[in-house]
Tab-separated table of N, CA and C in Angstrom:
chain	number	residue	atom	x	y	z
M	21	MET	N	-48.324	11.772	1.192
M	21	MET	CA	-48.903	11.712	2.519
M	21	MET	C	-48.396	12.843	3.409
M	22	GLY	N	-47.710	13.800	2.810
M	22	GLY	CA	-47.112	14.873	3.588
M	22	GLY	C	-48.073	15.921	4.096
M	23	GLY	N	-49.245	16.053	3.471
M	23	GLY	CA	-50.183	17.098	3.890
M	23	GLY	C	-50.612	16.954	5.338
M	24	GLY	N	-50.996	15.767	5.729
M	24	GLY	CA	-51.410	15.533	7.111
M	24	GLY	C	-50.279	15.746	8.094
M	25	VAL	N	-49.081	15.303	7.704
M	25	VAL	CA	-47.916	15.497	8.562
M	25	VAL	C	-47.617	16.985	8.699
M	26	ALA	N	-47.668	17.729	7.591
M	26	ALA	CA	-47.398	19.168	7.628
M	26	ALA	C	-48.398	19.894	8.527
M	27	VAL	N	-49.652	19.512	8.454
M	27	VAL	CA	-50.670	20.128	9.318
M	27	VAL	C	-50.349	19.859	10.772
M	28	ARG	N	-50.073	18.608	11.093
M	28	ARG	CA	-49.771	18.258	12.490
M	28	ARG	C	-48.550	19.019	12.997
M	29	VAL	N	-47.487	19.070	12.188
M	29	VAL	CA	-46.269	19.772	12.585
M	29	VAL	C	-46.557	21.264	12.771
M	30	SER	N	-47.370	21.840	11.900
M	30	SER	CA	-47.649	23.278	11.993
M	30	SER	C	-48.376	23.646	13.282
M	31	THR	N	-49.052	22.689	13.881
M	31	THR	CA	-49.768	22.973	15.125
M	31	THR	C	-48.890	22.791	16.364
M	32	THR	N	-47.667	22.301	16.150
M	32	THR	CA	-46.788	22.053	17.299
M	32	THR	C	-45.496	22.857	17.273
M	33	LEU	N	-45.064	23.302	16.095
M	33	LEU	CA	-43.803	24.041	15.992
M	33	LEU	C	-44.059	25.487	15.592
M	34	GLU	N	-43.626	26.416	16.407
M	34	GLU	CA	-43.844	27.819	16.060
M	34	GLU	C	-42.899	28.300	14.972
M	35	GLU	N	-41.905	27.503	14.598
M	35	GLU	CA	-41.013	27.868	13.499
M	35	GLU	C	-41.724	27.844	12.142
M	36	VAL	N	-42.825	27.113	12.057
M	36	VAL	CA	-43.585	27.054	10.812
M	36	VAL	C	-44.313	28.386	10.644
M	37	LYS	N	-44.092	29.038	9.507
M	37	LYS	CA	-44.656	30.370	9.275
M	37	LYS	C	-45.725	30.398	8.196
M	38	ALA	N	-45.794	29.362	7.361
M	38	ALA	CA	-46.796	29.288	6.296
M	38	ALA	C	-46.886	27.844	5.823
M	39	LEU	N	-48.037	27.497	5.279
M	39	LEU	CA	-48.248	26.143	4.750
M	39	LEU	C	-48.663	26.212	3.291
M	40	ALA	N	-48.204	25.251	2.510
M	40	ALA	CA	-48.706	25.008	1.163
M	40	ALA	C	-48.996	23.515	1.090
M	41	LEU	N	-50.239	23.170	0.930
M	41	LEU	CA	-50.661	21.772	0.908
M	41	LEU	C	-51.109	21.410	-0.505
M	42	LEU	N	-50.503	20.377	-1.070
M	42	LEU	CA	-50.798	19.963	-2.435
M	42	LEU	C	-51.534	18.631	-2.424
M	43	SER	N	-52.753	18.637	-2.907
M	43	SER	CA	-53.583	17.420	-2.921
M	43	SER	C	-53.499	16.698	-1.586
M	44	PRO	N	-53.711	17.409	-0.486
M	44	PRO	CA	-53.434	16.799	0.815
M	44	PRO	C	-54.418	15.703	1.210
M	45	ALA	N	-53.869	14.582	1.637
M	45	ALA	CA	-54.668	13.517	2.235
M	45	ALA	C	-54.784	13.864	3.713
M	46	LEU	N	-55.920	14.356	4.106
M	46	LEU	CA	-56.120	14.855	5.463
M	46	LEU	C	-56.983	13.934	6.304
M	47	ASP	N	-57.663	13.020	5.655
M	47	ASP	CA	-58.564	12.110	6.356
M	47	ASP	C	-58.485	10.732	5.707
M	48	PHE	N	-57.565	9.909	6.210
M	48	PHE	CA	-57.376	8.577	5.644
M	48	PHE	C	-58.555	7.662	5.931
M	49	THR	N	-59.385	7.997	6.901
M	49	THR	CA	-60.551	7.157	7.181
M	49	THR	C	-61.469	7.114	5.968
M	50	GLN	N	-61.426	8.140	5.154
M	50	GLN	CA	-62.256	8.214	3.956
M	50	GLN	C	-61.593	7.553	2.752
M	51	LEU	N	-60.290	7.350	2.809
M	51	LEU	CA	-59.555	6.880	1.637
M	51	LEU	C	-59.481	5.376	1.493
M	52	THR	N	-59.687	4.651	2.563
M	52	THR	CA	-59.440	3.204	2.516
M	52	THR	C	-60.260	2.498	1.445
M	53	SER	N	-61.447	2.980	1.148
M	53	SER	CA	-62.263	2.320	0.124
M	53	SER	C	-61.933	2.803	-1.286
M	54	ARG	N	-61.144	3.876	-1.420
M	54	ARG	CA	-60.841	4.451	-2.734
M	54	ARG	C	-59.535	3.954	-3.329
M	55	ILE	N	-58.610	3.536	-2.494
M	55	ILE	CA	-57.274	3.216	-2.975
M	55	ILE	C	-57.149	1.710	-3.198
M	56	PRO	N	-56.868	1.303	-4.437
M	56	PRO	CA	-56.699	-0.137	-4.692
M	56	PRO	C	-55.379	-0.635	-4.095
M	57	PHE	N	-55.456	-1.760	-3.415
M	57	PHE	CA	-54.258	-2.319	-2.797
M	57	PHE	C	-54.344	-3.832	-2.842
M	58	ARG	N	-53.217	-4.467	-2.526
M	58	ARG	CA	-53.220	-5.920	-2.362
M	58	ARG	C	-52.411	-6.265	-1.120
M	59	LEU	N	-52.805	-7.311	-0.443
M	59	LEU	CA	-52.097	-7.797	0.737
M	59	LEU	C	-51.269	-9.017	0.346
M	60	GLU	N	-50.044	-9.039	0.870
M	60	GLU	CA	-49.170	-10.170	0.570
M	60	GLU	C	-48.127	-10.292	1.676
M	61	LYS	N	-48.134	-11.422	2.372
M	61	LYS	CA	-47.138	-11.738	3.393
M	61	LYS	C	-46.936	-10.614	4.410
M	62	GLY	N	-48.033	-10.102	4.931
M	62	GLY	CA	-47.946	-9.094	5.984
M	62	GLY	C	-47.713	-7.673	5.504
M	63	TYR	N	-47.742	-7.467	4.192
M	63	TYR	CA	-47.545	-6.130	3.623
M	63	TYR	C	-48.739	-5.732	2.776
M	64	MET	N	-48.984	-4.429	2.739
M	64	MET	CA	-50.002	-3.874	1.861
M	64	MET	C	-49.265	-3.140	0.746
M	65	TYR	N	-49.607	-3.459	-0.494
M	65	TYR	CA	-48.992	-2.825	-1.653
M	65	TYR	C	-49.992	-1.867	-2.280
M	66	LEU	N	-49.567	-0.615	-2.428
M	66	LEU	CA	-50.369	0.436	-3.056
M	66	LEU	C	-49.562	0.943	-4.247
M	67	GLY	N	-49.746	0.340	-5.387
M	67	GLY	CA	-48.908	0.686	-6.529
M	67	GLY	C	-47.467	0.382	-6.194
M	68	ALA	N	-46.595	1.395	-6.266
M	68	ALA	CA	-45.174	1.203	-5.984
M	68	ALA	C	-44.846	1.307	-4.503
M	69	LEU	N	-45.826	1.610	-3.667
M	69	LEU	CA	-45.585	1.759	-2.231
M	69	LEU	C	-45.875	0.460	-1.495
M	70	ARG	N	-45.132	0.217	-0.434
M	70	ARG	CA	-45.346	-0.958	0.397
M	70	ARG	C	-45.352	-0.528	1.849
M	71	LEU	N	-46.384	-0.956	2.585
M	71	LEU	CA	-46.497	-0.685	4.020
M	71	LEU	C	-46.720	-2.000	4.754
M	72	LYS	N	-46.177	-2.081	5.962
M	72	LYS	CA	-46.538	-3.218	6.789
M	72	LYS	C	-48.038	-3.136	7.034
M	73	ALA	N	-48.696	-4.274	6.993
M	73	ALA	CA	-50.150	-4.292	7.133
M	73	ALA	C	-50.592	-3.620	8.434
M	74	ALA	N	-49.855	-3.836	9.520
M	74	ALA	CA	-50.219	-3.218	10.806
M	74	ALA	C	-50.140	-1.695	10.719
M	75	ASN	N	-49.138	-1.184	10.020
M	75	ASN	CA	-49.024	0.272	9.853
M	75	ASN	C	-50.129	0.806	8.957
M	76	ALA	N	-50.507	0.034	7.957
M	76	ALA	CA	-51.587	0.452	7.067
M	76	ALA	C	-52.898	0.566	7.843
M	77	VAL	N	-53.121	-0.339	8.779
M	77	VAL	CA	-54.324	-0.277	9.610
M	77	VAL	C	-54.294	0.995	10.456
M	78	ARG	N	-53.141	1.306	11.054
M	78	ARG	CA	-53.021	2.544	11.844
M	78	ARG	C	-53.232	3.765	10.963
M	79	LEU	N	-52.646	3.746	9.769
M	79	LEU	CA	-52.786	4.865	8.840
M	79	LEU	C	-54.237	5.063	8.432
M	80	SER	N	-54.987	3.987	8.309
M	80	SER	CA	-56.385	4.089	7.890
M	80	SER	C	-57.243	4.824	8.919
M	81	LYS	N	-56.717	5.033	10.117
M	81	LYS	CA	-57.448	5.750	11.172
M	81	LYS	C	-56.952	7.184	11.335
M	82	PHE	N	-55.987	7.607	10.500
M	82	PHE	CA	-55.347	8.910	10.623
M	82	PHE	C	-56.205	10.007	9.989
M	83	SER	N	-56.449	11.067	10.740
M	83	SER	CA	-57.167	12.234	10.233
M	83	SER	C	-56.683	13.466	10.978
M	84	VAL	N	-56.528	14.570	10.256
M	84	VAL	CA	-56.162	15.836	10.897
M	84	VAL	C	-57.276	16.874	10.742
M	85	MET	N	-58.442	16.453	10.312
M	85	MET	CA	-59.560	17.387	10.121
M	85	MET	C	-59.825	18.207	11.381
M	86	GLU	N	-59.738	17.568	12.539
M	86	GLU	CA	-60.034	18.270	13.799
M	86	GLU	C	-58.960	19.296	14.150
M	87	LEU	N	-57.808	19.250	13.474
M	87	LEU	CA	-56.726	20.196	13.773
M	87	LEU	C	-56.864	21.529	13.034
M	88	ALA	N	-57.753	21.625	12.079
M	88	ALA	CA	-57.872	22.855	11.279
M	88	ALA	C	-57.973	24.118	12.133
M	89	PRO	N	-58.811	24.163	13.169
M	89	PRO	CA	-58.889	25.382	13.972
M	89	PRO	C	-57.606	25.697	14.747
M	90	ARG	N	-56.731	24.719	14.891
M	90	ARG	CA	-55.470	24.937	15.619
M	90	ARG	C	-54.340	25.419	14.720
M	91	VAL	N	-54.530	25.367	13.409
M	91	VAL	CA	-53.510	25.868	12.481
M	91	VAL	C	-53.449	27.385	12.657
M	92	GLN	N	-52.249	27.895	12.885
M	92	GLN	CA	-52.071	29.317	13.183
M	92	GLN	C	-51.293	30.066	12.110
M	93	VAL	N	-51.066	29.451	10.954
M	93	VAL	CA	-50.264	30.084	9.910
M	93	VAL	C	-51.068	30.173	8.614
M	94	PRO	N	-50.748	31.169	7.769
M	94	PRO	CA	-51.424	31.264	6.477
M	94	PRO	C	-51.297	29.947	5.716
M	95	THR	N	-52.409	29.508	5.131
M	95	THR	CA	-52.440	28.181	4.522
M	95	THR	C	-52.978	28.236	3.100
M	96	LEU	N	-52.175	27.736	2.175
M	96	LEU	CA	-52.548	27.594	0.772
M	96	LEU	C	-52.827	26.119	0.520
M	97	ILE	N	-53.961	25.843	-0.104
M	97	ILE	CA	-54.290	24.466	-0.492
M	97	ILE	C	-54.521	24.467	-1.992
M	98	ILE	N	-53.823	23.585	-2.692
M	98	ILE	CA	-54.039	23.403	-4.126
M	98	ILE	C	-54.438	21.951	-4.329
M	99	HIS	N	-55.578	21.752	-4.966
M	99	HIS	CA	-56.108	20.394	-5.115
M	99	HIS	C	-56.794	20.276	-6.474
M	100	ALA	N	-56.637	19.137	-7.111
M	100	ALA	CA	-57.273	18.899	-8.407
M	100	ALA	C	-58.700	18.395	-8.221
M	101	VAL	N	-59.608	18.981	-8.980
M	101	VAL	CA	-61.001	18.544	-8.915
M	101	VAL	C	-61.154	17.124	-9.439
M	102	ASP	N	-60.202	16.683	-10.265
M	102	ASP	CA	-60.249	15.334	-10.826
M	102	ASP	C	-59.239	14.388	-10.159
M	103	ASP	N	-58.894	14.677	-8.912
M	103	ASP	CA	-57.964	13.832	-8.158
M	103	ASP	C	-58.583	12.451	-7.981
M	104	GLU	N	-57.885	11.433	-8.463
M	104	GLU	CA	-58.401	10.071	-8.402
M	104	GLU	C	-58.020	9.342	-7.115
M	105	ILE	N	-57.154	9.942	-6.300
M	105	ILE	CA	-56.701	9.307	-5.067
M	105	ILE	C	-57.350	9.962	-3.841
M	106	VAL	N	-57.205	11.269	-3.721
M	106	VAL	CA	-57.751	12.006	-2.576
M	106	VAL	C	-58.876	12.911	-3.075
M	107	PRO	N	-60.094	12.666	-2.648
M	107	PRO	CA	-61.203	13.493	-3.128
M	107	PRO	C	-61.061	14.951	-2.690
M	108	ILE	N	-61.410	15.858	-3.582
M	108	ILE	CA	-61.251	17.279	-3.307
M	108	ILE	C	-62.114	17.733	-2.131
M	109	ASP	N	-63.144	16.989	-1.798
M	109	ASP	CA	-63.973	17.412	-0.665
M	109	ASP	C	-63.179	17.442	0.641
M	110	GLN	N	-62.097	16.659	0.740
M	110	GLN	CA	-61.247	16.740	1.939
M	110	GLN	C	-60.631	18.133	2.041
M	111	ALA	N	-60.094	18.630	0.936
M	111	ALA	CA	-59.490	19.967	0.931
M	111	ALA	C	-60.544	21.026	1.231
M	112	ARG	N	-61.695	20.891	0.637
M	112	ARG	CA	-62.769	21.875	0.853
M	112	ARG	C	-63.233	21.883	2.310
M	113	ARG	N	-63.412	20.701	2.905
M	113	ARG	CA	-63.840	20.629	4.317
M	113	ARG	C	-62.792	21.225	5.243
M	114	PHE	N	-61.526	20.895	5.005
M	114	PHE	CA	-60.454	21.417	5.843
M	114	PHE	C	-60.373	22.934	5.694
M	115	TYR	N	-60.456	23.413	4.462
M	115	TYR	CA	-60.402	24.846	4.175
M	115	TYR	C	-61.496	25.597	4.945
M	116	GLU	N	-62.691	25.073	4.937
M	116	GLU	CA	-63.806	25.720	5.641
M	116	GLU	C	-63.561	25.811	7.139
M	117	ARG	N	-62.841	24.873	7.687
M	117	ARG	CA	-62.579	24.844	9.135
M	117	ARG	C	-61.400	25.708	9.555
M	118	LEU	N	-60.567	26.106	8.590
M	118	LEU	CA	-59.415	26.949	8.925
M	118	LEU	C	-59.876	28.322	9.394
M	119	GLU	N	-59.191	28.855	10.396
M	119	GLU	CA	-59.540	30.160	10.956
M	119	GLU	C	-58.418	31.178	10.760
M	120	VAL	N	-57.588	30.955	9.740
M	120	VAL	CA	-56.442	31.821	9.450
M	120	VAL	C	-56.579	32.324	8.015
M	121	GLU	N	-55.642	33.186	7.619
M	121	GLU	CA	-55.601	33.582	6.212
M	121	GLU	C	-55.438	32.318	5.391
M	122	LYS	N	-56.224	32.182	4.340
M	122	LYS	CA	-56.226	30.930	3.596
M	122	LYS	C	-56.606	31.172	2.141
M	123	ARG	N	-56.211	30.210	1.316
M	123	ARG	CA	-56.583	30.245	-0.094
M	123	ARG	C	-56.686	28.817	-0.589
M	124	LEU	N	-57.767	28.527	-1.299
M	124	LEU	CA	-57.964	27.221	-1.917
M	124	LEU	C	-57.991	27.420	-3.427
M	125	ILE	N	-57.107	26.731	-4.125
M	125	ILE	CA	-57.052	26.803	-5.578
M	125	ILE	C	-57.415	25.430	-6.121
M	126	GLU	N	-58.426	25.392	-6.956
M	126	GLU	CA	-58.861	24.154	-7.576
M	126	GLU	C	-58.374	24.135	-9.016
M	127	VAL	N	-57.701	23.052	-9.378
M	127	VAL	CA	-57.147	22.894	-10.717
M	127	VAL	C	-57.585	21.541	-11.272
M	128	ARG	N	-57.097	21.202	-12.446
M	128	ARG	CA	-57.269	19.872	-13.025
M	128	ARG	C	-55.887	19.239	-13.123
M	129	GLY	N	-55.825	17.969	-13.376
M	129	GLY	CA	-54.523	17.339	-13.575
M	129	GLY	C	-54.267	16.146	-12.687
M	130	GLY	N	-55.277	15.702	-11.967
M	130	GLY	CA	-55.111	14.510	-11.145
M	130	GLY	C	-54.321	14.767	-9.878
M	131	HIS	N	-54.087	13.706	-9.149
M	131	HIS	CA	-53.469	13.812	-7.825
M	131	HIS	C	-52.088	14.455	-7.856
M	132	VAL	N	-51.342	14.237	-8.913
M	132	VAL	CA	-49.975	14.775	-8.974
M	132	VAL	C	-49.820	15.850	-10.049
M	133	PHE	N	-50.927	16.468	-10.459
M	133	PHE	CA	-50.900	17.569	-11.424
M	133	PHE	C	-50.145	17.156	-12.691
M	134	ASN	N	-50.712	16.197	-13.421
M	134	ASN	CA	-50.066	15.583	-14.579
M	134	ASN	C	-49.904	16.489	-15.791
M	135	ASP	N	-50.620	17.579	-15.850
M	135	ASP	CA	-50.537	18.485	-16.986
M	135	ASP	C	-49.408	19.506	-16.778
M	136	TYR	N	-48.582	19.717	-17.794
M	136	TYR	CA	-47.437	20.628	-17.684
M	136	TYR	C	-47.874	22.026	-17.257
M	137	HIS	N	-48.881	22.570	-17.908
M	137	HIS	CA	-49.312	23.947	-17.623
M	137	HIS	C	-49.902	24.069	-16.219
M	138	VAL	N	-50.635	23.056	-15.814
M	138	VAL	CA	-51.180	23.056	-14.451
M	138	VAL	C	-50.037	23.011	-13.442
M	139	ARG	N	-49.067	22.153	-13.680
M	139	ARG	CA	-47.943	22.041	-12.755
M	139	ARG	C	-47.175	23.361	-12.667
M	140	GLN	N	-46.992	24.039	-13.787
M	140	GLN	CA	-46.318	25.333	-13.766
M	140	GLN	C	-47.122	26.353	-12.960
M	141	ARG	N	-48.438	26.319	-13.094
M	141	ARG	CA	-49.279	27.215	-12.305
M	141	ARG	C	-49.155	26.894	-10.818
M	142	VAL	N	-49.175	25.614	-10.479
M	142	VAL	CA	-49.034	25.192	-9.087
M	142	VAL	C	-47.727	25.718	-8.501
M	143	LEU	N	-46.635	25.526	-9.216
M	143	LEU	CA	-45.339	26.005	-8.736
M	143	LEU	C	-45.321	27.523	-8.574
M	144	SER	N	-45.922	28.219	-9.514
M	144	SER	CA	-45.991	29.681	-9.443
M	144	SER	C	-46.820	30.141	-8.249
M	145	GLU	N	-47.950	29.494	-8.003
M	145	GLU	CA	-48.817	29.851	-6.875
M	145	GLU	C	-48.091	29.627	-5.549
M	146	ILE	N	-47.363	28.521	-5.438
M	146	ILE	CA	-46.610	28.244	-4.211
M	146	ILE	C	-45.537	29.307	-4.005
M	147	ALA	N	-44.795	29.614	-5.057
M	147	ALA	CA	-43.728	30.611	-4.950
M	147	ALA	C	-44.287	31.962	-4.519
M	148	GLU	N	-45.395	32.372	-5.105
M	148	GLU	CA	-46.008	33.661	-4.740
M	148	GLU	C	-46.494	33.654	-3.296
M	149	TRP	N	-47.121	32.562	-2.882
M	149	TRP	CA	-47.636	32.440	-1.510
M	149	TRP	C	-46.496	32.542	-0.497
M	150	MET	N	-45.437	31.797	-0.759
M	150	MET	CA	-44.297	31.808	0.173
M	150	MET	C	-43.584	33.151	0.162
M	151	LYS	N	-43.446	33.761	-1.000
M	151	LYS	CA	-42.818	35.081	-1.092
M	151	LYS	C	-43.641	36.098	-0.290
M	152	GLU	N	-44.941	36.012	-0.415
M	152	GLU	CA	-45.830	36.934	0.304
M	152	GLU	C	-45.769	36.729	1.819
M	153	HIS	N	-45.657	35.488	2.247
M	153	HIS	CA	-45.749	35.195	3.686
M	153	HIS	C	-44.410	34.961	4.381
M	154	LEU	N	-43.360	34.728	3.604
M	154	LEU	CA	-42.057	34.505	4.197
M	154	LEU	C	-41.042	35.577	3.800
M	155	GLY	N	-41.416	36.422	2.874
M	155	GLY	CA	-40.503	37.434	2.377
M	155	GLY	C	-39.644	36.879	1.272
M	156	GLY	N	-38.781	37.689	0.743
M	156	GLY	CA	-37.897	37.246	-0.325
M	156	GLY	C	-38.310	37.848	-1.656
M	157	ARG	N	-37.568	37.467	-2.687
M	157	ARG	CA	-37.835	38.034	-4.010
M	157	ARG	C	-38.692	37.144	-4.843
């Protein structure tokens, strides 16, 4: 759930110099029907995660799509076309709205890049992006 938080933070802190978003959940309003959950004693269980039901309701209204034009730093988005949790169209819509230097890389491997080679590519792409935009070796 860090993608949405990273976007929001990048629009408020000038210390942020570049973004790398991995399978970002940017519009939870679209996700509520996709994610299997169960309710039990005031909690919502999503696999191994547990949220208070009231917080889950608030989270279901969370979206940073409207913040894309306010992002002021180079932004890399890597998203799997076969992501079973967050549909890739969220990344594509956000990418189209960005008005900064940007790159969208589409891979396979599910929400958490389950394939070894894909994960190595993801790590390499992030390292190159940050090296290019933050300096370093």
